[in-house]
GROMACS .gro file of C-alpha atoms in nm:
model
  192
    1MET     CA    1  21.165   9.162   6.235
    2ARG     CA    2  20.803   9.136   6.125
    3ALA     CA    3  20.732   8.857   6.378
    4LYS     CA    4  20.855   9.076   6.667
    5ARG     CA    5  20.605   9.353   6.578
    6CYS     CA    6  20.318   9.106   6.546
    7VAL     CA    7  20.353   8.973   6.901
    8PRO     CA    8  20.247   9.296   7.083
    9VAL     CA    9  19.984   9.379   6.819
   10CYS     CA   10  19.843   9.026   6.821
   11THR     CA   11  19.843   9.020   7.203
   12ARG     CA   12  19.648   9.346   7.216
   13LEU     CA   13  19.405   9.221   6.954
   14VAL     CA   14  19.342   8.902   7.154
   15LEU     CA   15  19.292   9.104   7.475
   16VAL     CA   16  19.046   9.342   7.304
   17LEU     CA   17  18.858   9.047   7.156
   18ALA     CA   18  18.845   8.870   7.496
   19MET     CA   19  18.717   9.187   7.667
   20ALA     CA   20  18.450   9.235   7.399
   21VAL     CA   21  18.329   8.877   7.444
   22ALA     CA   22  18.324   8.920   7.824
   23VAL     CA   23  18.117   9.238   7.798
   24LEU     CA   24  17.869   9.081   7.555
   25LEU     CA   25  17.825   8.769   7.768
   26ALA     CA   26  17.808   8.945   8.105
   27PRO     CA   27  17.467   8.963   8.272
   28PRO     CA   28  17.289   9.297   8.242
   29PRO     CA   29  17.345   9.549   8.519
   30PRO     CA   30  17.101   9.528   8.811
   31LEU     CA   31  16.781   9.725   8.770
   32PHE     CA   32  16.800   9.858   9.124
   33ALA     CA   33  17.066   9.949   9.374
   34ALA     CA   34  17.216   9.668   9.580
   35ASP     CA   35  17.077   9.823   9.898
   36ALA     CA   36  16.719   9.820   9.767
   37PRO     CA   37  16.471   9.630   9.985
   38PRO     CA   38  16.434   9.266   9.883
   39ALA     CA   39  16.122   9.141   9.713
   40ASP     CA   40  15.842   9.040   9.947
   41VAL     CA   41  15.827   8.659   9.950
   42THR     CA   42  15.461   8.668  10.061
   43VAL     CA   43  15.367   8.833   9.731
   44PRO     CA   44  15.318   8.596   9.436
   45ALA     CA   45  15.488   8.703   9.112
   46VAL     CA   46  15.158   8.721   8.921
   47GLY     CA   47  15.245   9.031   8.717
   48ARG     CA   48  15.269   8.993   8.342
   49SER     CA   49  15.361   9.347   8.238
   50TRP     CA   50  15.496   9.672   8.374
   51PRO     CA   51  15.230   9.936   8.447
   52VAL     CA   52  15.392  10.175   8.195
   53GLY     CA   53  15.626  10.101   7.907
   54SER     CA   54  15.825   9.781   7.866
   55ARG     CA   55  16.089   9.858   8.130
   56PRO     CA   56  16.040  10.205   8.275
   57ARG     CA   57  16.301  10.391   8.474
   58VAL     CA   58  16.240  10.365   8.847
   59LEU     CA   59  16.267  10.719   8.981
   60ARG     CA   60  16.219  10.621   9.344
   61GLY     CA   61  16.200  10.274   9.492
   62TRP     CA   62  15.998  10.124   9.770
   63GLU     CA   63  16.109  10.238  10.116
   64PRO     CA   64  15.902  10.062  10.381
   65PRO     CA   65  15.825  10.266  10.691
   66ALA     CA   66  15.964  10.149  11.026
   67THR     CA   67  15.620  10.199  11.184
   68PRO     CA   68  15.268  10.201  11.037
   69TYR     CA   69  15.256  10.584  11.035
   70GLY     CA   70  15.628  10.647  10.993
   71PRO     CA   71  15.801  10.810  10.698
   72GLY     CA   72  15.876  10.603  10.390
   73HIS     CA   73  15.773  10.552  10.031
   74ARG     CA   74  15.488  10.304  10.004
   75GLY     CA   75  15.531  10.217   9.637
   76VAL     CA   76  15.759  10.289   9.342
   77ASP     CA   77  15.766  10.586   9.107
   78LEU     CA   78  15.798  10.498   8.739
   79ALA     CA   79  15.896  10.759   8.480
   80ALA     CA   80  15.614  10.812   8.230
   81ALA     CA   81  15.513  11.101   8.007
   82PRO     CA   82  15.162  11.248   8.031
   83GLY     CA   83  14.920  11.048   7.817
   84THR     CA   84  15.120  10.723   7.845
   85PRO     CA   85  14.888  10.421   7.870
   86VAL     CA   86  14.876  10.269   8.221
   87ARG     CA   87  14.819   9.893   8.223
   88ALA     CA   88  14.700   9.643   8.481
   89VAL     CA   89  14.999   9.430   8.583
   90ALA     CA   90  14.783   9.127   8.657
   91ALA     CA   91  14.425   9.004   8.626
   92GLY     CA   92  14.176   9.148   8.871
   93ARG     CA   93  13.873   9.362   8.942
   94VAL     CA   94  13.876   9.741   8.956
   95SER     CA   95  13.795   9.828   9.318
   96PHE     CA   96  13.824  10.207   9.272
   97ALA     CA   97  13.851  10.451   8.983
   98GLY     CA   98  13.819  10.817   9.075
   99ARG     CA   99  13.985  11.113   9.240
  100VAL     CA  100  14.154  11.121   9.579
  101ALA     CA  101  14.294  11.453   9.706
  102GLY     CA  102  14.268  11.594   9.353
  103LYS     CA  103  14.458  11.305   9.189
  104GLY     CA  104  14.319  11.039   8.957
  105VAL     CA  105  14.359  10.695   9.115
  106VAL     CA  106  14.283  10.344   8.993
  107SER     CA  107  14.295  10.043   9.229
  108VAL     CA  108  14.275   9.682   9.116
  109GLU     CA  109  14.216   9.380   9.346
  110LEU     CA  110  14.426   9.098   9.203
  111THR     CA  111  14.257   8.766   9.129
  112GLY     CA  112  14.370   8.459   9.322
  113THR     CA  113  14.598   8.636   9.570
  114GLY     CA  114  14.430   8.531   9.895
  115GLN     CA  115  14.214   8.703  10.154
  116PRO     CA  116  14.224   8.989  10.175
  117PRO     CA  117  14.340   9.009   9.811
  118LEU     CA  118  14.642   9.207   9.702
  119ARG     CA  119  14.547   9.547   9.566
  120THR     CA  120  14.755   9.757   9.327
  121THR     CA  121  14.711  10.133   9.296
  122TYR     CA  122  14.817  10.367   9.019
  123GLU     CA  123  14.827  10.749   9.035
  124PRO     CA  124  14.794  11.008   8.883
  125VAL     CA  125  14.581  10.834   8.623
  126ALA     CA  126  14.291  10.946   8.407
  127ALA     CA  127  14.082  10.629   8.441
  128ALA     CA  128  13.957  10.440   8.136
  129VAL     CA  129  13.783  10.179   8.355
  130GLU     CA  130  13.503  10.184   8.612
  131GLU     CA  131  13.465  10.026   8.952
  132GLY     CA  132  13.365   9.660   8.925
  133GLU     CA  133  13.518   9.598   8.580
  134GLU     CA  134  13.733   9.289   8.533
  135VAL     CA  135  14.073   9.356   8.377
  136GLU     CA  136  14.336   9.131   8.221
  137PRO     CA  137  14.715   9.161   8.249
  138GLY     CA  138  14.838   9.435   8.017
  139GLU     CA  139  14.492   9.585   7.967
  140VAL     CA  140  14.488   9.965   7.956
  141ILE     CA  141  14.318  10.102   8.268
  142GLY     CA  142  14.391  10.470   8.200
  143THR     CA  143  14.656  10.720   8.096
  144VAL     CA  144  14.914  10.914   8.293
  145ASP     CA  145  14.754  11.240   8.405
  146ALA     CA  146  14.957  11.554   8.336
  147THR     CA  147  14.877  11.689   8.683
  148GLY     CA  148  14.905  11.537   9.029
  149SER     CA  149  15.248  11.376   9.001
  150HIS     CA  150  15.465  11.413   9.311
  151CYS     CA  151  15.787  11.353   9.113
  152ALA     CA  152  16.018  11.619   8.966
  153VAL     CA  153  15.923  11.477   8.622
  154THR     CA  154  15.589  11.316   8.543
  155CYS     CA  155  15.566  10.969   8.690
  156VAL     CA  156  15.321  10.701   8.796
  157HIS     CA  157  15.321  10.604   9.161
  158TRP     CA  158  15.255  10.229   9.173
  159GLY     CA  159  15.157  10.083   9.508
  160LEU     CA  160  15.067   9.743   9.652
  161ARG     CA  161  14.871   9.653   9.966
  162ARG     CA  162  14.714   9.357  10.137
  163GLY     CA  163  14.462   9.499  10.382
  164ASP     CA  164  14.653   9.773  10.567
  165THR     CA  165  14.998   9.630  10.494
  166TYR     CA  166  15.204   9.781  10.215
  167SER     CA  167  15.443   9.569  10.009
  168ASN     CA  168  15.696   9.628   9.735
  169PRO     CA  169  15.499   9.628   9.408
  170LEU     CA  170  15.807   9.509   9.220
  171SER     CA  171  15.754   9.176   9.401
  172LEU     CA  172  15.460   9.116   9.165
  173LEU     CA  173  15.689   9.099   8.863
  174PRO     CA  174  15.865   8.771   8.782
  175SER     CA  175  16.243   8.785   8.754
  176TRP     CA  176  16.236   8.742   8.375
  177LEU     CA  177  16.041   9.068   8.350
  178LEU     CA  178  16.242   9.257   8.612
  179HIS     CA  179  16.589   9.162   8.497
  180ARG     CA  180  16.547   9.112   8.127
  181GLY     CA  181  16.854   9.256   7.963
  182PRO     CA  182  16.909   9.360   7.606
  183SER     CA  183  16.870   9.100   7.334
  184ARG     CA  184  17.191   8.930   7.236
  185LEU     CA  185  17.276   8.755   6.912
  186LEU     CA  186  17.436   8.417   6.962
  187PRO     CA  187  17.610   8.209   6.698
  188VAL     CA  188  17.412   7.936   6.530
  189TYR     CA  189  17.601   7.619   6.452
  190GLY     CA  190  17.461   7.413   6.172
  191THR     CA  191  17.543   7.066   6.054
  192THR     CA  192  17.674   7.008   5.708
   0.00000   0.00000   0.00000
């Protein structure tokens, strides 16, 4: 009689254990929707850090315009509280640090990205750097300004251009930084 009760219980236990293992070993969910624009293959993945935080929430993705003056979103909006440090994603030279249309803006020309060089922009930012300064990846270039955000919550608009052509700034980040999932503990097998 006891063996008959164990079969359904043991079967359920094995199924629960198998599902738990499958969930733990599954790749992390995608960072962006499947219909998001692909990364720009003409942009080298030279980024070494996110502009804010270690993996900020993307409030609005890059939506390239159909025409040069058409509607779209020429960058990505990253959730960030006022006062959050804003960091250079890659090495470069500050090409602008000041106010544009009442918003604090910092632009950095990225080293070794061709002619004309790629240029990242960050706004609204209270600049901690000046035009002409060299910056390293991860170096603080300012803080998120409490005013000037165009998002419903405070955010940093992060843009990328080469000359007059906009690109997806997420293309700067290598896949290990974009898709890094949560840490997972794996068993360690020792020899005895």
